[in-house]
Short mmCIF file of C-alpha atoms and ligand atoms in Angstrom, two decimals:
data_model
loop_
_atom_site.label_atom_id
_atom_site.label_comp_id
_atom_site.label_asym_id
_atom_site.label_seq_id
_atom_site.Cartn_x
_atom_site.Cartn_y
_atom_site.Cartn_z
CA MET A 1 11.85 18.46 -7.13
CA SER A 2 9.53 17.89 -4.24
CA LYS A 3 9.52 14.46 -2.55
CA GLY A 4 6.79 12.04 -3.46
CA ILE A 5 4.02 10.94 -1.16
CA LEU A 6 4.07 7.60 0.68
CA VAL A 7 0.63 6.01 0.12
CA VAL A 8 -0.40 2.87 2.04
CA VAL A 9 -3.21 0.79 0.51
CA SER A 10 -4.86 -1.85 2.61
CA GLY A 11 -8.02 -3.86 2.31
CA PHE A 12 -9.60 -7.20 2.81
CA SER A 13 -8.02 -10.11 0.98
CA GLY A 14 -10.32 -10.35 -2.03
CA ALA A 15 -11.10 -6.61 -2.13
CA GLY A 16 -9.39 -6.41 -5.54
CA LYS A 17 -6.46 -4.31 -4.35
CA GLY A 18 -4.00 -6.10 -6.66
CA THR A 19 -6.26 -5.33 -9.66
CA VAL A 20 -6.69 -1.72 -8.63
CA MET A 21 -2.85 -1.23 -8.24
CA LYS A 22 -2.11 -2.79 -11.61
CA ARG A 23 -4.66 -0.55 -13.36
CA LEU A 24 -3.39 2.53 -11.60
CA MET A 25 0.20 1.86 -12.72
CA GLU A 26 -0.98 1.23 -16.34
CA LYS A 27 -3.13 4.40 -16.37
CA TYR A 28 -0.93 6.99 -14.59
CA ASP A 29 2.74 7.77 -14.66
CA ASN A 30 3.90 9.12 -11.42
CA TYR A 31 3.47 6.06 -9.20
CA ALA A 32 5.94 3.40 -8.03
CA LEU A 33 4.63 0.23 -6.57
CA SER A 34 6.82 -1.27 -3.82
CA ILE A 35 7.51 -5.00 -4.13
CA SER A 36 7.33 -6.82 -0.84
CA VAL A 37 9.34 -9.63 0.49
CA THR A 38 7.35 -12.68 1.69
CA THR A 39 7.88 -16.16 3.01
CA ARG A 40 4.64 -17.47 1.36
CA GLN A 41 4.74 -19.84 -1.59
CA PRO A 42 4.18 -18.20 -5.05
CA ARG A 43 0.69 -18.67 -6.46
CA PRO A 44 0.53 -20.09 -9.99
CA GLY A 45 1.66 -17.34 -12.39
CA GLU A 46 3.47 -15.31 -9.75
CA VAL A 47 7.11 -14.46 -10.55
CA ASP A 48 9.97 -13.76 -8.09
CA GLY A 49 10.77 -10.08 -8.20
CA ARG A 50 7.48 -9.11 -9.89
CA GLU A 51 4.63 -9.79 -7.45
CA TYR A 52 6.87 -10.46 -4.53
CA PHE A 53 10.47 -11.30 -3.62
CA PHE A 54 9.84 -14.92 -2.35
CA ARG A 55 12.30 -15.76 0.42
CA THR A 56 12.81 -18.41 3.12
CA LYS A 57 12.10 -17.64 6.77
CA GLU A 58 15.85 -17.48 7.46
CA GLU A 59 16.48 -14.96 4.63
CA PHE A 60 13.53 -12.93 5.96
CA GLN A 61 14.99 -12.95 9.53
CA GLN A 62 18.31 -11.69 8.11
CA LEU A 63 16.56 -8.76 6.39
CA ILE A 64 14.89 -7.76 9.67
CA GLN A 65 18.30 -7.97 11.54
CA GLU A 66 20.03 -5.83 8.95
CA ASP A 67 17.24 -3.20 9.25
CA GLU A 68 16.38 -3.58 5.52
CA LEU A 69 12.70 -3.50 6.09
CA ILE A 70 10.60 -0.40 6.77
CA GLU A 71 7.97 -2.63 8.42
CA TYR A 72 7.03 -6.23 8.46
CA ALA A 73 4.11 -8.34 9.73
CA GLN A 74 2.91 -11.84 10.13
CA TYR A 75 -0.28 -12.64 8.10
CA VAL A 76 -1.92 -16.12 8.09
CA GLU A 77 1.29 -18.19 8.90
CA ASN A 78 3.56 -16.12 6.61
CA TYR A 79 5.79 -13.06 6.94
CA TYR A 80 5.53 -9.98 4.67
CA GLY A 81 7.79 -6.95 4.69
CA THR A 82 8.62 -3.70 2.77
CA PRO A 83 12.20 -3.29 1.58
CA ARG A 84 13.54 0.09 2.62
CA PHE A 85 15.88 0.91 -0.34
CA TYR A 86 13.44 1.06 -3.23
CA VAL A 87 10.81 3.11 -1.28
CA GLU A 88 13.36 5.83 -0.20
CA GLU A 89 14.97 5.89 -3.65
CA GLN A 90 11.65 6.47 -5.39
CA LEU A 91 10.33 9.05 -2.88
CA GLN A 92 13.48 11.00 -3.30
CA SER A 93 13.16 11.10 -7.07
CA GLY A 94 9.69 12.53 -6.67
CA LYS A 95 7.49 9.47 -7.31
CA ASP A 96 4.47 8.67 -5.11
CA VAL A 97 5.24 5.25 -3.70
CA ILE A 98 2.38 2.83 -3.06
CA LEU A 99 2.67 0.13 -0.41
CA GLU A 100 -0.01 -2.56 -0.73
CA ILE A 101 0.19 -4.00 2.82
CA GLU A 102 -2.03 -5.27 5.63
CA ILE A 103 -3.08 -3.37 8.65
CA GLN A 104 -0.42 -3.98 11.29
CA GLY A 105 2.17 -2.82 8.74
CA ALA A 106 0.07 0.11 7.79
CA MET A 107 -0.10 1.29 11.39
CA LYS A 108 3.65 0.95 11.75
CA VAL A 109 4.25 3.07 8.66
CA LYS A 110 1.89 5.78 9.93
CA GLU A 111 3.65 5.82 13.37
CA LYS A 112 7.07 6.35 11.72
CA ASN A 113 5.84 8.62 8.88
CA PRO A 114 2.80 10.67 9.95
CA GLU A 115 2.75 12.36 6.57
CA ALA A 116 1.87 8.99 4.84
CA VAL A 117 -1.59 8.72 3.36
CA LEU A 118 -3.59 5.60 4.42
CA VAL A 119 -6.30 4.30 2.12
CA PHE A 120 -8.51 1.33 2.93
CA VAL A 121 -10.12 -0.55 -0.03
CA THR A 122 -13.25 -2.46 0.47
CA PRO A 123 -15.82 -4.22 -1.80
CA PRO A 124 -19.28 -2.71 -1.64
CA THR A 125 -20.65 -5.57 0.57
CA VAL A 126 -19.41 -8.47 2.70
CA GLU A 127 -21.27 -10.91 0.31
CA GLU A 128 -19.24 -9.58 -2.53
CA LEU A 129 -16.01 -10.00 -0.55
CA LYS A 130 -16.78 -13.71 0.08
CA ARG A 131 -17.65 -14.19 -3.59
CA ARG A 132 -14.42 -12.63 -4.85
CA LEU A 133 -12.33 -14.60 -2.44
CA THR A 134 -13.98 -17.92 -3.34
CA ASN A 135 -13.98 -17.27 -7.12
CA ARG A 136 -10.22 -16.39 -7.25
CA GLY A 137 -9.88 -20.23 -7.07
CA THR A 138 -6.17 -20.10 -5.87
CA GLU A 139 -6.75 -20.83 -2.13
CA THR A 140 -8.00 -23.92 -0.27
CA GLN A 141 -11.25 -23.65 1.72
CA GLU A 142 -9.14 -23.53 4.96
CA VAL A 143 -7.13 -20.58 3.76
CA ILE A 144 -10.37 -18.80 2.44
CA ALA A 145 -11.87 -19.23 5.95
CA GLU A 146 -8.78 -17.88 7.63
CA ARG A 147 -8.69 -14.92 5.34
CA LEU A 148 -12.46 -14.22 6.01
CA ALA A 149 -11.76 -14.33 9.73
CA ARG A 150 -8.87 -11.97 9.25
CA ALA A 151 -11.14 -9.61 7.29
CA SER A 152 -13.36 -9.32 10.34
CA GLU A 153 -10.32 -8.24 12.46
CA GLU A 154 -9.22 -5.86 9.79
CA ALA A 155 -12.73 -4.24 9.65
CA GLU A 156 -12.17 -3.10 13.25
CA GLY A 157 -9.25 -1.06 12.15
CA MET A 158 -10.85 0.73 9.13
CA ASP A 159 -11.43 3.96 11.06
CA SER A 160 -7.62 4.42 11.49
CA TYR A 161 -7.27 5.08 7.73
CA ASP A 162 -7.40 8.52 6.22
CA TYR A 163 -9.57 7.44 3.25
CA LEU A 164 -12.06 4.74 2.41
CA LEU A 165 -12.23 3.47 -1.18
CA VAL A 166 -15.14 1.27 -2.40
CA ASN A 167 -14.04 -0.98 -5.17
CA ASP A 168 -17.16 -1.57 -7.16
CA VAL A 169 -16.49 -0.41 -10.76
CA LEU A 170 -12.72 -0.84 -11.36
CA ASP A 171 -11.88 2.26 -13.37
CA GLU A 172 -13.87 4.52 -11.09
CA CYS A 173 -12.12 3.19 -8.16
CA VAL A 174 -8.69 3.72 -9.85
CA ASP A 175 -9.56 7.33 -10.87
CA HIS A 176 -10.77 7.99 -7.32
CA LEU A 177 -7.49 6.74 -5.79
CA HIS A 178 -5.60 8.93 -8.21
CA ARG A 179 -7.69 12.02 -7.18
CA ILE A 180 -7.15 11.37 -3.55
CA ILE A 181 -3.31 11.24 -4.12
CA GLN A 182 -3.42 14.37 -6.24
CA SER A 183 -5.40 16.30 -3.69
CA GLU A 184 -2.91 15.35 -1.05
CA HIS A 185 -0.21 17.07 -3.10
CA ALA A 186 -2.14 20.32 -2.69
CA ARG A 187 -2.20 20.23 1.08
CA SER A 188 -0.57 23.35 2.46
CA LEU A 189 1.49 21.14 4.92
CA ARG A 190 3.21 19.55 1.93
CA ASN A 191 4.04 22.82 0.34
CA THR A 192 5.67 24.77 3.06
CA GLU A 193 8.70 25.78 1.03
CA PHE A 194 6.51 27.10 -1.82
CA ILE A 195 4.41 29.06 0.65
CA GLU A 196 7.53 30.57 2.17
CA THR A 197 8.80 31.63 -1.21
CA ILE A 198 5.54 33.29 -2.16
CA LYS A 199 5.33 35.11 1.16
CA LYS A 200 8.95 36.33 0.88
CA GLU A 201 8.66 37.48 -2.67
CA SER A 202 5.30 39.22 -2.26
CA ARG A 203 6.62 41.32 0.57
CA GLN A 204 8.15 43.67 -2.02
CA PHE A 205 4.54 44.79 -2.87
CA LYS A 206 3.88 46.05 0.61
P1 LIG B 301 -1.24 -12.17 -0.35
O1 LIG B 301 -0.76 -13.40 0.29
O2 LIG B 301 -2.71 -12.19 -0.66
O3 LIG B 301 -0.46 -11.74 -1.54
O4 LIG B 301 -1.09 -10.96 0.78
C1 LIG B 301 -1.67 -11.11 2.06
C2 LIG B 301 -1.72 -9.84 2.79
O5 LIG B 301 -0.34 -9.38 3.01
C3 LIG B 301 -2.34 -8.68 1.94
O6 LIG B 301 -3.26 -8.02 2.89
C4 LIG B 301 -1.23 -7.80 1.55
O7 LIG B 301 -1.58 -6.51 1.45
C5 LIG B 301 -0.31 -7.97 2.66
N1 LIG B 301 1.06 -7.64 2.41
C6 LIG B 301 1.75 -7.77 1.23
N2 LIG B 301 3.01 -7.34 1.32
C7 LIG B 301 3.21 -6.78 2.58
C8 LIG B 301 4.25 -6.15 3.26
O8 LIG B 301 5.30 -5.90 2.78
N3 LIG B 301 3.96 -5.83 4.60
C9 LIG B 301 2.80 -6.07 5.14
N4 LIG B 301 2.69 -5.65 6.43
N5 LIG B 301 1.77 -6.71 4.62
C10 LIG B 301 1.97 -7.00 3.28
#
């Protein structure tokens, strides 16, 4: 079985990435969503081992030292990182693995895995971004302001991504992401073995 594709999804806080990922998992089979480790406090309703593995700073440091994380980054006072084991296991089993991570982590993943596909999710407008972030109601004004400032920094890095995905109508956005990933499977670079087989076997017709 061919290996799965590593897909990195980033986007502004409030772009609706979480909702897009949830719907993608419900709607299509072949995806595995990586669960990150974080030092931030759980939001109401978040469960350890489901949205994140919630860990202390000391525990996080230990994971770094033991090389258990593919990448990690600091984001607004907290650390976030991607555990290596699950990602490698799922890719080997042929699943396309999605990492929903911020831009510094995305760049590190691309550096180490040039074949990874990077997708940037954005709301249609900046006003919409602000509205979504404020309406979520889970963050203080101060955190919202920090996240908006961070959005401005992240916007600078949008061109480094392979694809841009506008999240306006949820299901359209989800289907679009699915089509992007499916098209990536058809790239000749990802099918070198198959191409070699066809070349070799067709030589008999010469
Ligand atoms: P939140 O606190 O809103 O759940 O996440 C804050 C930011 O951290 C989001 O942009 C999210 O994509 C990012 N993030 C979540 N997990 C990881 C991770 O494992 N690594 C990195 N680099 N960023 C992450």
